[in-house]
Tab-separated table of C-alpha atoms and ligand atoms in Angstrom:
chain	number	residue	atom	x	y	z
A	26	UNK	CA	-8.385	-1.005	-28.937
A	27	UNK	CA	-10.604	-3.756	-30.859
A	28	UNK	CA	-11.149	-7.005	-31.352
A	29	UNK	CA	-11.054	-8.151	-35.132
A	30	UNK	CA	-11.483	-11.985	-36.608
A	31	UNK	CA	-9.870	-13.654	-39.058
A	32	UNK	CA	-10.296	-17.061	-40.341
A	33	UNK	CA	-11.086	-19.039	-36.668
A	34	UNK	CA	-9.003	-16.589	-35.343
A	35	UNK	CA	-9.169	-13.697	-33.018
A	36	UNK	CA	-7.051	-10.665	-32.723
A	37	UNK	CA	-6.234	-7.733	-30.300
A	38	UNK	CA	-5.420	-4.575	-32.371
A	39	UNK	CA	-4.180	-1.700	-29.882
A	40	UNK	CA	-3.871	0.800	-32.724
A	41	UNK	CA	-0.179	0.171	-33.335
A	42	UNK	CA	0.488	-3.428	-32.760
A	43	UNK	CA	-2.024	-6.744	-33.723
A	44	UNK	CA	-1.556	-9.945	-31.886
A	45	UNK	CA	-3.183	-13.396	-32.019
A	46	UNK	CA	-5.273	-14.004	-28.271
A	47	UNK	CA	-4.494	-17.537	-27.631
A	48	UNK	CA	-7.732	-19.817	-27.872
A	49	UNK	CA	-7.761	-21.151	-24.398
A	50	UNK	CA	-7.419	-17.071	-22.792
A	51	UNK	CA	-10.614	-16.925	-24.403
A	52	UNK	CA	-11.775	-20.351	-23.673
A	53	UNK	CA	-10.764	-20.117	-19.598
A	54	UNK	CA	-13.027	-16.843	-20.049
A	55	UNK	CA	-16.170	-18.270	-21.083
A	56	UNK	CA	-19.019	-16.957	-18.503
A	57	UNK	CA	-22.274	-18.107	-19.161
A	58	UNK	CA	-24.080	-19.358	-15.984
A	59	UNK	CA	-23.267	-22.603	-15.882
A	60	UNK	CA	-19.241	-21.914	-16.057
A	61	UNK	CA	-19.219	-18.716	-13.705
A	62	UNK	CA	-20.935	-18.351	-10.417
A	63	UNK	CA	-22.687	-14.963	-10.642
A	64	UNK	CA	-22.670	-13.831	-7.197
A	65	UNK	CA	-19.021	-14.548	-6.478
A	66	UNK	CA	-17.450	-14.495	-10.255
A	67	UNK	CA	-16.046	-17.371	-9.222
A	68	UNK	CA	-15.390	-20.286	-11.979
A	69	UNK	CA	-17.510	-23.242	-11.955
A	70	UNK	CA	-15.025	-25.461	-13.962
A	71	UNK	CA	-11.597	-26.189	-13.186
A	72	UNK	CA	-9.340	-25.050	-16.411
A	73	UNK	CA	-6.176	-26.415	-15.334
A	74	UNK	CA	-8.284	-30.336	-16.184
A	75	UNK	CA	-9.775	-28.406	-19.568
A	76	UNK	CA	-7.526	-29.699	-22.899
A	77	UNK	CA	-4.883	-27.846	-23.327
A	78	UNK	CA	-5.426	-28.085	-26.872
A	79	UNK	CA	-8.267	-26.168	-26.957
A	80	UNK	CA	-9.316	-24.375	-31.103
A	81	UNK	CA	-12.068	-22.102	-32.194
A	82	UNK	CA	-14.892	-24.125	-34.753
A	83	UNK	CA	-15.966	-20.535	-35.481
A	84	UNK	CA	-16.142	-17.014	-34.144
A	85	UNK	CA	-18.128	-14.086	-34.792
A	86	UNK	CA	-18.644	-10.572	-33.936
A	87	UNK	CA	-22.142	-9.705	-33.050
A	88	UNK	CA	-22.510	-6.267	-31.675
A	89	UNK	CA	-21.108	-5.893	-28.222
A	90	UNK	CA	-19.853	-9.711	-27.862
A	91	UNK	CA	-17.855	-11.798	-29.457
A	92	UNK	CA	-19.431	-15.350	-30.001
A	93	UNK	CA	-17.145	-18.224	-30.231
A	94	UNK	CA	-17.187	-22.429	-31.000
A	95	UNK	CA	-14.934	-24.155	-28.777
A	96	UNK	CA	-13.684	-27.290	-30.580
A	97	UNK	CA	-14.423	-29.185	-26.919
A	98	UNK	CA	-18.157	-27.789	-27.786
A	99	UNK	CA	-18.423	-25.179	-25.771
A	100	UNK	CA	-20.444	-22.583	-27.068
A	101	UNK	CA	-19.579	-18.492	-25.496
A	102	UNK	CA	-21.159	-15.175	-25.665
A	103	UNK	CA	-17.675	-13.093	-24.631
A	104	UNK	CA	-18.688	-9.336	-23.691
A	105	UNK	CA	-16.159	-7.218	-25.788
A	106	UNK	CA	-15.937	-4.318	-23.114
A	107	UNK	CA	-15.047	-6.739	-20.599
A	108	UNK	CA	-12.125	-8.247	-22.706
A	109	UNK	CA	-10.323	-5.019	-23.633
A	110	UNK	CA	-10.188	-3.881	-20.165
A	111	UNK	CA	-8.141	-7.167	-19.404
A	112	UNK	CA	-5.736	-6.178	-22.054
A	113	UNK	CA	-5.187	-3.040	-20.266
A	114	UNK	CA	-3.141	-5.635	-17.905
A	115	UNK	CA	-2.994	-3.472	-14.815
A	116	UNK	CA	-5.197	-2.370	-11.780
A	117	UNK	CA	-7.600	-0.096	-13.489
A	118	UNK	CA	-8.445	1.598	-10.202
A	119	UNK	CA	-5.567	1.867	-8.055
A	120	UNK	CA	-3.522	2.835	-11.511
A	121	UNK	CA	-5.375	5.837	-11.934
A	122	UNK	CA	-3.923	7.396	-8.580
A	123	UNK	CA	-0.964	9.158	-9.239
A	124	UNK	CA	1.575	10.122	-6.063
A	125	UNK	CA	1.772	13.542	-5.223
A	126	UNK	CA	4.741	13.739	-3.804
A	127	UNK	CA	5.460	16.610	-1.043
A	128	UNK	CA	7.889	18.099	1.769
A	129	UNK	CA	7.855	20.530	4.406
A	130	UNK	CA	6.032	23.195	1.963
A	131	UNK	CA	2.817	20.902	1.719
A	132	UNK	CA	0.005	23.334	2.884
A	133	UNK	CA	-3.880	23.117	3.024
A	134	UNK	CA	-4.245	18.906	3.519
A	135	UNK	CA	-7.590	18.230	3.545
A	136	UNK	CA	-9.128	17.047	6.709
A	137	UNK	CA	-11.638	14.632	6.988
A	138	UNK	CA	-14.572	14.726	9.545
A	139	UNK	CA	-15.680	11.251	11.174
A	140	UNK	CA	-19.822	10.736	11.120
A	141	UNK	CA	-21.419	7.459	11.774
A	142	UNK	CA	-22.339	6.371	8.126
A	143	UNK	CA	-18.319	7.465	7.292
A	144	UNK	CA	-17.114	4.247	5.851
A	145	UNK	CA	-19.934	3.465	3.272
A	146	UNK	CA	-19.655	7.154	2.557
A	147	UNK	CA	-18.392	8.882	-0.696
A	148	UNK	CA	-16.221	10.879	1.728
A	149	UNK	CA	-14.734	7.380	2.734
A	150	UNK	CA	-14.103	7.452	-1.194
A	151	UNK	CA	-12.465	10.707	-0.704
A	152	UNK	CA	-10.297	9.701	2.177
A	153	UNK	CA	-9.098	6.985	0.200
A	154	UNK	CA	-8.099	9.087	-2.631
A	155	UNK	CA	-6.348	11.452	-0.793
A	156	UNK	CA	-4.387	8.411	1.597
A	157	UNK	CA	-3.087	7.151	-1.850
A	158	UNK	CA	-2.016	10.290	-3.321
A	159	UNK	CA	-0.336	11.743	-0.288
A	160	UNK	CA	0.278	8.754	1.621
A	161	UNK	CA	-2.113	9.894	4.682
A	162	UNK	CA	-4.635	11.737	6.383
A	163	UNK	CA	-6.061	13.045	9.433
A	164	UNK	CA	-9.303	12.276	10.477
A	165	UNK	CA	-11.311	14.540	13.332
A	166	UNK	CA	-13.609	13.446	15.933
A	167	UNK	CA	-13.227	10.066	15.526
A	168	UNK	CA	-14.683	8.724	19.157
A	169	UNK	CA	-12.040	7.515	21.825
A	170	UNK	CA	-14.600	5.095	23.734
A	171	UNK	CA	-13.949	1.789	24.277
A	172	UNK	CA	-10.874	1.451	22.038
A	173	UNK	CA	-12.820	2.965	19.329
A	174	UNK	CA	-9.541	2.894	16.734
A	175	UNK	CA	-10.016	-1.011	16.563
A	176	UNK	CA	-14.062	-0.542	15.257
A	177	UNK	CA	-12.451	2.520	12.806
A	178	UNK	CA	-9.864	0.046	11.227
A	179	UNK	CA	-12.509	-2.963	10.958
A	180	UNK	CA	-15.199	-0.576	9.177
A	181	UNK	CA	-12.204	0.070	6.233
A	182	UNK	CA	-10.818	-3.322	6.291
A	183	UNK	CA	-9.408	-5.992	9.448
A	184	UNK	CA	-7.107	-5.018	11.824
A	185	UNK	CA	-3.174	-6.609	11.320
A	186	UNK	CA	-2.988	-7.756	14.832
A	187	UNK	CA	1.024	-7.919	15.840
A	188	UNK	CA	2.634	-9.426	18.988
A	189	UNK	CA	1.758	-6.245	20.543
A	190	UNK	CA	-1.329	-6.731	20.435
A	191	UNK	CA	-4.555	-6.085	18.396
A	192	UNK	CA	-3.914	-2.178	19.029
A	193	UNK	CA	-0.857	-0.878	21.360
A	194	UNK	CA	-1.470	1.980	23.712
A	195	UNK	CA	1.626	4.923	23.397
A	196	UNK	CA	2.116	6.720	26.384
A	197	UNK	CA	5.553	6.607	28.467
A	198	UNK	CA	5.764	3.517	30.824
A	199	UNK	CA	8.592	2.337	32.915
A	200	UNK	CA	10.470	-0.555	31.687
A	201	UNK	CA	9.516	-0.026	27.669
A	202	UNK	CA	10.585	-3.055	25.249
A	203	UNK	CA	10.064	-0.067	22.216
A	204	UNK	CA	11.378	3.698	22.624
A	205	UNK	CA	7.974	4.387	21.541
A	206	UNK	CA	7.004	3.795	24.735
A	207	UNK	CA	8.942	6.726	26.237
A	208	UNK	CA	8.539	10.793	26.332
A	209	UNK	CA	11.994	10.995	23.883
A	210	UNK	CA	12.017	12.383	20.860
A	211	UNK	CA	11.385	9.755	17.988
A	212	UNK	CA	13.582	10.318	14.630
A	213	UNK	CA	11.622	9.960	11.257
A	214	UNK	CA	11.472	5.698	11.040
A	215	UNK	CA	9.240	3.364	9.557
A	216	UNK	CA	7.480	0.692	11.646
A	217	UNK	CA	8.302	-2.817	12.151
A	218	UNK	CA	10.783	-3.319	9.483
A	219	UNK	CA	11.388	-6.429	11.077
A	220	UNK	CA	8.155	-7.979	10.351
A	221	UNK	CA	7.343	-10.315	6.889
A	222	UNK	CA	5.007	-8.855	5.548
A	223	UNK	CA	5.694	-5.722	7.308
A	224	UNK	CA	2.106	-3.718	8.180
A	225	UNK	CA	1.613	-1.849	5.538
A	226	UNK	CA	-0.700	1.089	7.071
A	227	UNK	CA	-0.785	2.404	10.319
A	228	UNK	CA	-3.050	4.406	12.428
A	229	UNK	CA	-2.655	6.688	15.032
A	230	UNK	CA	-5.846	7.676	16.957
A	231	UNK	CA	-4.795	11.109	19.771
A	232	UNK	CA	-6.700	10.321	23.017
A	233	UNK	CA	-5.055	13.075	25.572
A	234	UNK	CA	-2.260	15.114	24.694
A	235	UNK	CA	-1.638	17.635	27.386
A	236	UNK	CA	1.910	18.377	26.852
A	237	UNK	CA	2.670	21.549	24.816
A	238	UNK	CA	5.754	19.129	22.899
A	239	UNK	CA	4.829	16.068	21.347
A	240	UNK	CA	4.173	17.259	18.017
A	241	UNK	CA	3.210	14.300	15.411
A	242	UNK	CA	5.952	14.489	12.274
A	243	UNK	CA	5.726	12.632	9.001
A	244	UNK	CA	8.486	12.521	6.013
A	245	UNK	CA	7.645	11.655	2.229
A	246	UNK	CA	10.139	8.660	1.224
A	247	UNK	CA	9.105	8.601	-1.887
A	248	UNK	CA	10.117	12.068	-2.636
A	249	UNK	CA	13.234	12.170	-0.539
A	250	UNK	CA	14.515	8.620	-2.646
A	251	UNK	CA	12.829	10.256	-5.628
A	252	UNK	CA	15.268	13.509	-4.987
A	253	UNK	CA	18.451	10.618	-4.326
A	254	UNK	CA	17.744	8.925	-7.416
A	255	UNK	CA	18.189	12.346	-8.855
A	256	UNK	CA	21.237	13.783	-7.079
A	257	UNK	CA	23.623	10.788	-5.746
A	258	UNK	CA	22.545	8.075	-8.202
A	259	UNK	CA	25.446	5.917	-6.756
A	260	UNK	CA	24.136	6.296	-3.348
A	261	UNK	CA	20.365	5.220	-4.718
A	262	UNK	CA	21.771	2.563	-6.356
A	263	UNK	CA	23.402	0.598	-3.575
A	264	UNK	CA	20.424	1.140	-1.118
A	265	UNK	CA	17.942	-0.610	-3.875
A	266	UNK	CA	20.414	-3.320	-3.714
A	267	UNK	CA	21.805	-4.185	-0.423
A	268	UNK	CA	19.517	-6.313	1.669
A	269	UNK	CA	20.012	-5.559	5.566
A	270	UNK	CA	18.431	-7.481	8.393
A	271	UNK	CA	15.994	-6.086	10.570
A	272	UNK	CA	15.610	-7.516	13.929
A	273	UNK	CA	13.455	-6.847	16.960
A	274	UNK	CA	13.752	-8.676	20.041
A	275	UNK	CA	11.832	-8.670	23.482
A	276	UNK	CA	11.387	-11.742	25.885
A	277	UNK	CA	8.431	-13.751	23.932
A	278	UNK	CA	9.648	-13.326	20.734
A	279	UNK	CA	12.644	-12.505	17.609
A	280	UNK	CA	11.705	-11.113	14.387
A	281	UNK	CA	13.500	-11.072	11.884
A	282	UNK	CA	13.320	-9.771	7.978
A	283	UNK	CA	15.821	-8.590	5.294
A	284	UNK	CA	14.900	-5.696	2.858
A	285	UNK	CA	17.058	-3.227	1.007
A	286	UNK	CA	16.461	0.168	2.583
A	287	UNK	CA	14.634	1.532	-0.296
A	288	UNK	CA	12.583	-1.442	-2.102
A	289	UNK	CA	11.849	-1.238	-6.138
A	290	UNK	CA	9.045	-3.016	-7.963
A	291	UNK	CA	9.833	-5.598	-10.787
A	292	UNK	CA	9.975	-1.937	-13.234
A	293	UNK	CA	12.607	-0.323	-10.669
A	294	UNK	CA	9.743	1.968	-9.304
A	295	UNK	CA	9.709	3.121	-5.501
A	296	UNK	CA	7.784	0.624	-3.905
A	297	UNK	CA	8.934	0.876	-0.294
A	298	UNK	CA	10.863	2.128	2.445
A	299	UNK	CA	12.425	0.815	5.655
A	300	UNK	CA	13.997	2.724	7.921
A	301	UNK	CA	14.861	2.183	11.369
A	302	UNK	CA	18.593	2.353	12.253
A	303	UNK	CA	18.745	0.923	16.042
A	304	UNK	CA	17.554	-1.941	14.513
A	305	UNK	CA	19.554	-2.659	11.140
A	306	UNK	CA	21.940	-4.727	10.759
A	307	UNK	CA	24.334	-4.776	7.145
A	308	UNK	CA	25.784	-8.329	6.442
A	309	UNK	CA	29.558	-7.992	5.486
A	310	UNK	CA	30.383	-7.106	2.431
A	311	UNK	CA	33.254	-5.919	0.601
A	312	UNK	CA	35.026	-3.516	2.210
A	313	UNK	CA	34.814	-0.566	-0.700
A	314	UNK	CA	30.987	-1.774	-1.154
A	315	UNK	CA	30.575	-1.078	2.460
A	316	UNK	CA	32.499	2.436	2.327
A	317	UNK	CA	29.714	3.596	-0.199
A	318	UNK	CA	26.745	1.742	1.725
A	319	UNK	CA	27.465	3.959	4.643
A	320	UNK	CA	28.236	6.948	3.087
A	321	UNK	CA	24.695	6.553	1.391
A	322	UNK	CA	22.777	5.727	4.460
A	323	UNK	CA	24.078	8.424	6.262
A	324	UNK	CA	23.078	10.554	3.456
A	325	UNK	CA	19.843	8.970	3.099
A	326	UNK	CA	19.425	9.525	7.208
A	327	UNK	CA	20.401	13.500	6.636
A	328	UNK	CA	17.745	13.859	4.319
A	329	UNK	CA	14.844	11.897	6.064
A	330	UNK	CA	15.834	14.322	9.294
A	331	UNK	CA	16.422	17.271	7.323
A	332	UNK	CA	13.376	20.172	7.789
A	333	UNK	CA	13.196	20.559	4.236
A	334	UNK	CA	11.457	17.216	3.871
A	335	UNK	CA	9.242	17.557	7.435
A	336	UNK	CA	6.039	18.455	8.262
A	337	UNK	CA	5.262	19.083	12.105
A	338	UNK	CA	1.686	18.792	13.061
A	339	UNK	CA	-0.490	18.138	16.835
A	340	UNK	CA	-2.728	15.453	17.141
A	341	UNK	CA	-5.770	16.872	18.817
A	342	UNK	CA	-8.296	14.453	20.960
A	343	UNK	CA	-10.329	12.685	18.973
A	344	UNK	CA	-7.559	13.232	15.432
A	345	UNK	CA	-6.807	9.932	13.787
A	346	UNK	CA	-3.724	9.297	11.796
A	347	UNK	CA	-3.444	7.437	8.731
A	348	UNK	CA	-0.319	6.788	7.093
A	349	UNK	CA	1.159	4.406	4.785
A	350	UNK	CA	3.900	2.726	6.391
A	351	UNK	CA	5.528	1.431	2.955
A	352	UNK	CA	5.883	5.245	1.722
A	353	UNK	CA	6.179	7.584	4.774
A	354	UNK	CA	8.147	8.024	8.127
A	355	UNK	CA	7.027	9.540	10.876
A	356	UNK	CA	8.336	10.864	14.232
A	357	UNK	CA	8.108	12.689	17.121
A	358	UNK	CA	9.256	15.700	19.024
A	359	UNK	CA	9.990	15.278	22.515
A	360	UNK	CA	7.722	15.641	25.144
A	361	UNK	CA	7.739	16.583	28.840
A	362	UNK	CA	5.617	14.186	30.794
A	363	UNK	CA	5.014	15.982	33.738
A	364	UNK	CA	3.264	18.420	32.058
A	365	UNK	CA	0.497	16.216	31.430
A	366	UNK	CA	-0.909	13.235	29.666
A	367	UNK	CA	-0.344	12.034	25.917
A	368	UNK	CA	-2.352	9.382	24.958
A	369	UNK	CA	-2.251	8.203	21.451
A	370	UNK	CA	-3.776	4.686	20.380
A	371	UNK	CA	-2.059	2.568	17.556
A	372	UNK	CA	-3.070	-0.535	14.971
A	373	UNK	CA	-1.967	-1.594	11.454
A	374	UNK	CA	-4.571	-2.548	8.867
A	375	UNK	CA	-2.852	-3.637	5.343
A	376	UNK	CA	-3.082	-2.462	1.936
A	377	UNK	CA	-5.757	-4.981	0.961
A	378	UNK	CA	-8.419	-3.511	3.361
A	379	UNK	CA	-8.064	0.220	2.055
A	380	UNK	CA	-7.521	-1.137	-1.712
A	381	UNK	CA	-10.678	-3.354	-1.202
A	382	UNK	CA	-12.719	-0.779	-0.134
A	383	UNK	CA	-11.798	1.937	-2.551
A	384	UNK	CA	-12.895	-0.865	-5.601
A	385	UNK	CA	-15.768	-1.455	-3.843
A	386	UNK	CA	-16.759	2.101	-3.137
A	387	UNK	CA	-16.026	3.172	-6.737
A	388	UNK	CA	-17.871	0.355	-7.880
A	389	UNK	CA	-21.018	1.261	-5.666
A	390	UNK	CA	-21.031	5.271	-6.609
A	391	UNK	CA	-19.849	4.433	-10.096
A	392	UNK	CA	-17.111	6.839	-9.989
B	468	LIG	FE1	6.541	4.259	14.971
């Protein structure tokens, strides 16, 4: 990729295609101190009030920058690197993490070990890696004092506080407004479906667990809608496309969000699942549309239980889990409460935390 001039005019060459850059891309661009705040990289000037008829007096080329004339008389000193990695017109960080995806054979995920310098850490680094190319991790001997889970998700980002609170405390109670809240067993779902924006990340930190069930169980749904796409394309199809409505309900408040069951990006990639069947709700359609919407959930539900997609693990004291809640499920096995107490502490943080950490990290090791 270069830059190359011709006649007032500057060009992007990618190696197979050349195109014109528009004068006022480069214009809006200009970064000398008194147009760009240093510290922030915020813009001193306003470009929506700039001319929109903004043409280059003269451009040149002068070793690492390109220096260009502004027919408004602005005079810049463009860094060439910095350009080119614009035209790359995607998250250069986050875009280099590839999704591994993985069922019930995944073996040997890496642990991580809590210390008190952990999120300034490359190991924080690490974590984060290993979060977005499996979609979680464990982390041990992370302290249970004092609601310690809420201090954990501030150091990576802020906690997503919900209606239940700024964390929520799982144990079985009498009178629960969530089945989480009981010793039953809890089928692969995602969380809070029903919310806009739904939390994108949550984390599960094991206080007590006593009981010899209760075993922690997560499901890849991006490889089981991956494997879908693949072997009932008809099936995939009509869960990108049918939005459903997801409602929760207690006595303070009603939530309430629609979302196909498996959500696609602008380029009809995976981008998220939802999954939570006491609480959906399709709107009528069709009847034949409907015959193949159920026939595909119930599919889609036979997979996300199956064992070939499941991995089984137990939270220890002091484990904390981190999942994503766009891309996994997770579950529970049943538990026997008089055997003893299970504990587990719960909060959401949201993709911007973890993705604003991991740029800043890799900017600060220069990875
Ligand atoms: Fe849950």
């Amino acid at each position: 990729m270069k830059i190359e001039l011709n006649k007032n005019k500057v060009f992007f060459d990618n190696g197979s295609t050349k195109k014109e850059i528009h004068p006022f891309w480069l214009r809006e661009r200009v970064d000398s101190e008194e147009f760009l705040d240093k510290g922030t990289q915020q813009r001193l000037f306003d470009p929506t009030f700039l001319d929109s008829n903004i043409s280059i007096k003269k451009a040149n080329i002068n070793n690492n920058f390109l220096e260009i004339d502004f027919n408004d008389g602005i005079n810049s000193k463009l860094n060439i690197e910095k350009l080119t990695l614009e035209f790359l017109n995607k998250d250069t960080i986050l875009q280099t993490f590839n999704k591994k995806k993985w069922d019930s054979n995944l073996k040997n995920i890496k642990n991580f070990e809590f210390n008190n310098d952990f999120s300034e850490s490359k190991e924080m680094y690490q974590l984060l890696t290993s979060f977005y190319e499996y979609g979680f991790v464990v982390i041990k001997n992370v302290p249970t004092n004092d609601n310690f889970i809420v201090k954990f998700a501030n150091s990576i980002g802020s906690v997503r506080r919900t209606n239940f609170g700024e964390h929520f405390n799982v144990k079985s109670k009498t009178d629960p407004n969530d089945l989480a809240y009981t010793s039953l067993q809890l089928a692969p779902h995602t969380d809070n479906p029903y919310r806009n924006p739904v939390p994108c990340i949550q984390l599960l930190h094991c206080i007590e667990n006593e009981v010899s069930g209760g075993y922690s169980t997560l499901v890849d749904g991006f490889t089981v809608t991956e494997n879908l796409k693949k072997e009932n394309p008809d099936f995939y199809k009509i869960l990108t496309e049918v939005k459903v409505r997801f409602k929760f309900t207690d006595k303070e408040v009603v939530l309430e969000d629609w979302s196909e069951l498996i959500h696609l990006d602008d380029n009809r990639n995976f981008k998220q699942v939802r999954f939570s069947p006491r609480l959906d709700y399709v709107p009528v359609l069709e009847k034949e549309k409907l015959d193949l919407y159920y026939k595909a959930r119930k599919k889609l539900s036979e997979l996300y239980n199956s064992k070939k997609y499941r991995i089984e693990f137990k939270l220890e004291p002091k484990d904390l889990l981190m999942m994503d809640n766009y891309r996994l499920l997770h579950g529970r096995t049943s538990y026997e409460a008089s055997e003893g107490n299970r504990f587990l502490q719960g909060c959401y943080i949201d993709y911007d935390s973890t993705e604003g950490k991991l740029r800043h990290l890799k900017r600060k090791f220069n990875f």
